[in-house]
CSV table of C-alpha atoms in Angstrom, one decimal:
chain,number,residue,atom,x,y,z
V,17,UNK,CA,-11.1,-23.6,-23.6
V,18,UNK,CA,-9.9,-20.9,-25.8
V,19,UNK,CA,-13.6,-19.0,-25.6
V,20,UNK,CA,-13.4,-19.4,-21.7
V,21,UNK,CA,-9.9,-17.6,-22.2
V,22,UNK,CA,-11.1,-14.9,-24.2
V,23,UNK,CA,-13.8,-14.3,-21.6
V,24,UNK,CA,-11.6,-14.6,-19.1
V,25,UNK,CA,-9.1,-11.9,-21.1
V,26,UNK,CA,-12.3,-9.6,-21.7
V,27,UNK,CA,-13.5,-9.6,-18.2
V,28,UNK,CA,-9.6,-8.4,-17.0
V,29,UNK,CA,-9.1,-5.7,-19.4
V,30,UNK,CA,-13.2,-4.7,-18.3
V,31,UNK,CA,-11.8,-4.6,-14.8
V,32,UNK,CA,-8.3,-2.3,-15.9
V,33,UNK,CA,-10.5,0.2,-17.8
V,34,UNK,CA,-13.5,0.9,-15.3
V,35,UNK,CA,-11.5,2.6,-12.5
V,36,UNK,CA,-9.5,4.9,-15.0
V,37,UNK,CA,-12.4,6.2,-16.7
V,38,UNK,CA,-14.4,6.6,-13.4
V,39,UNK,CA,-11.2,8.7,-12.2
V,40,UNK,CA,-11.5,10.7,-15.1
V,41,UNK,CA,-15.1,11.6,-15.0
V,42,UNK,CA,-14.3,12.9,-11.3
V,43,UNK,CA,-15.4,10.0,-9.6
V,44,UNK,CA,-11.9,10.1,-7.5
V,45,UNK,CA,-12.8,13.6,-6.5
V,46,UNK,CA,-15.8,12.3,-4.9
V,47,UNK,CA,-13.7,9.6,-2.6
V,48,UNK,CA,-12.5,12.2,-0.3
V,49,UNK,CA,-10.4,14.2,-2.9
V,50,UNK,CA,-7.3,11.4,-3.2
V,51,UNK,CA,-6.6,9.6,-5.9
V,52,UNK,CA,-7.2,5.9,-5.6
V,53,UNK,CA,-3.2,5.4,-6.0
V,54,UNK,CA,-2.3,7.8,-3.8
V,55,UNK,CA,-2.9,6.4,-0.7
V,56,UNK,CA,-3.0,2.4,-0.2
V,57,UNK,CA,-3.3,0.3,2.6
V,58,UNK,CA,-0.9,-2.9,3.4
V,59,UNK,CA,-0.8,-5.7,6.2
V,60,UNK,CA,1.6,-7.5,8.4
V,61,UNK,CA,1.1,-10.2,10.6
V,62,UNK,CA,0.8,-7.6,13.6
V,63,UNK,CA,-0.3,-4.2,11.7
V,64,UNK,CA,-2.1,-2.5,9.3
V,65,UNK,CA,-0.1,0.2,7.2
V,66,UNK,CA,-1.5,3.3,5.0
V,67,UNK,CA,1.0,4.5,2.6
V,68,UNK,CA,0.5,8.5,1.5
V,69,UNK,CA,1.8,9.7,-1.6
V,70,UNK,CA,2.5,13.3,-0.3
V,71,UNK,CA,3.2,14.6,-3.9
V,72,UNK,CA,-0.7,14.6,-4.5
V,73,UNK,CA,-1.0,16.9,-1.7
V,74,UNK,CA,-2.3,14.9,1.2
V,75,UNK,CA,-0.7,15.4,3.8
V,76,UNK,CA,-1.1,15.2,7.8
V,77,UNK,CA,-2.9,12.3,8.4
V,78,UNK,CA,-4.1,9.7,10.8
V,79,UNK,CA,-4.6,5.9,10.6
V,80,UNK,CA,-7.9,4.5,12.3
V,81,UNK,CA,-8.6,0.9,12.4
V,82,UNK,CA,-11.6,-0.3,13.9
V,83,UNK,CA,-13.4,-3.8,14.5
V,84,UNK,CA,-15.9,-5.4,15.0
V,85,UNK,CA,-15.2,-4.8,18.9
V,86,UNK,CA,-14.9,-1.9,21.0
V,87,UNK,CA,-11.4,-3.5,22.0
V,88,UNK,CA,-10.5,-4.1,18.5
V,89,UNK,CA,-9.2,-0.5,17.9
V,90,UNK,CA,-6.5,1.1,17.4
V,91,UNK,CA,-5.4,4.8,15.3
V,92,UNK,CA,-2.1,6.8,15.2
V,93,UNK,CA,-1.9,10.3,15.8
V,94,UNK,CA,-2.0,13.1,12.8
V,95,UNK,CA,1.3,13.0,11.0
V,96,UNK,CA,2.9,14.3,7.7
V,97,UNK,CA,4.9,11.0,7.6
V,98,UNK,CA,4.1,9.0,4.4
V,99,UNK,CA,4.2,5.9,6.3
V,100,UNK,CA,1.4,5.2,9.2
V,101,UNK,CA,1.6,1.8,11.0
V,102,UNK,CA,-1.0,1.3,13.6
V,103,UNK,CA,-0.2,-2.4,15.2
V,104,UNK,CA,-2.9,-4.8,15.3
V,105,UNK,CA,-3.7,-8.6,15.9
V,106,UNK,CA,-4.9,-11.2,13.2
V,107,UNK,CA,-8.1,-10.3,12.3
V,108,UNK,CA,-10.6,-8.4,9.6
V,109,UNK,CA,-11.0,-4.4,10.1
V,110,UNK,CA,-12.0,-1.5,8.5
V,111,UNK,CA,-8.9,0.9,8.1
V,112,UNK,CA,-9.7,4.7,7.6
V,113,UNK,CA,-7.0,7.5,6.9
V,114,UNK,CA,-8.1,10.6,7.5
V,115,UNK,CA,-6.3,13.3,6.7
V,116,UNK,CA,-6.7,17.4,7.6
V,117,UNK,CA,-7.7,19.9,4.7
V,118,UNK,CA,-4.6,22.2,4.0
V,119,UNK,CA,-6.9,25.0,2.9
V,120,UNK,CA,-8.3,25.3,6.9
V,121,UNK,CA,-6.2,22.8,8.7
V,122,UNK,CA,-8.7,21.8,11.3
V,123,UNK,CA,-11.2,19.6,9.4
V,124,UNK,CA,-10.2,16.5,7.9
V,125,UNK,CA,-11.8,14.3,5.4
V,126,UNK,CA,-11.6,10.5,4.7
V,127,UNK,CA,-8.6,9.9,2.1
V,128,UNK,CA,-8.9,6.0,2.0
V,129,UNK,CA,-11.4,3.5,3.4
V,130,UNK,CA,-11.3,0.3,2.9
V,131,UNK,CA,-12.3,-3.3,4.8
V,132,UNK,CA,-8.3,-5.1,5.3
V,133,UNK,CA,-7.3,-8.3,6.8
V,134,UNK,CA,-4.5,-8.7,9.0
V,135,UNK,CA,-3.2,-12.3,8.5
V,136,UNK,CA,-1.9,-14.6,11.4
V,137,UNK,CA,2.0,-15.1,11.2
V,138,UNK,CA,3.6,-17.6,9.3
V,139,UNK,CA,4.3,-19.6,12.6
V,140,UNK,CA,1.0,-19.4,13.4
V,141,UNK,CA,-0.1,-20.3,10.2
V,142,UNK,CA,2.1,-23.3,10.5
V,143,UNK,CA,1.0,-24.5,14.0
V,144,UNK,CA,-2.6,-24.6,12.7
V,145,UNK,CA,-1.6,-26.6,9.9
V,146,UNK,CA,0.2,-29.0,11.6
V,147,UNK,CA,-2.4,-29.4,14.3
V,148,UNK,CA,-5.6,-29.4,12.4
V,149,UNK,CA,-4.1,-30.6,9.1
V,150,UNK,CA,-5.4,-26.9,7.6
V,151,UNK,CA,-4.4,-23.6,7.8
């Protein structure tokens, strides 16, 4: 047990080290010029929310979700607020923030993409699991 611990501890610290060193060999430049903490993506049972860190200079941006249907869609309009909620149902999508160069301030580049999962509510949840015995 104590070498599957030590493994275990090895892989973790492996997995803490590898994105700081890729941000410091420019690697974060390359994903659209954020850095990886500077924006981030949340869910609710009934949204999808990016969070911009405007300190880090990004700044007038807009939330697109899309999935895997035409109908599954949904964006915000270009803000400077650091807080974008677009309002979605339970499902899996592909969020995308997008936010407007400040050197030109007509062409935008992607500051975040990522695949998020916007869970059922906790009634819902709890409906399912007392009808089917599972959630």
């Amino acid at each position: 047990m104590a070498n599957l611990r030590s493994i275990l501890g090895g892989a973790a610290v492996t997995a803490a080290v590898v994105p700081l060193v890729l941000a410091g060999t420019g690697i974060a430049g390359a994903m659209g010029g954020a850095m990886p903490s500077a924006v981030y993506f949340t869910t609710t049972s009934d949204s999808v929310v990016a969070h911009i860190d405007a300190g880090n200079g990004i700044t007038n941006c807009a939330l697109y979700v899309m999935g895997d249907t035409p109908d599954a869609t949904g964006n915000s309009e270009f803000t400077s607020d650091t807080v974008i909620t677009v309002r979605m149902s339970p499902g899996s999508y592909d969020a995308t923030l997008n936010c407007l160069l400040p050197e030109t301030g007509d062409e935008w580049h992607v500051a975040r993409h990522e695949r998020v999962n916007v869970p059922p509510s906790l009634i819902d949840q709890l409906i399912d699991l007392l009808e089917t015995g599972s959630s």
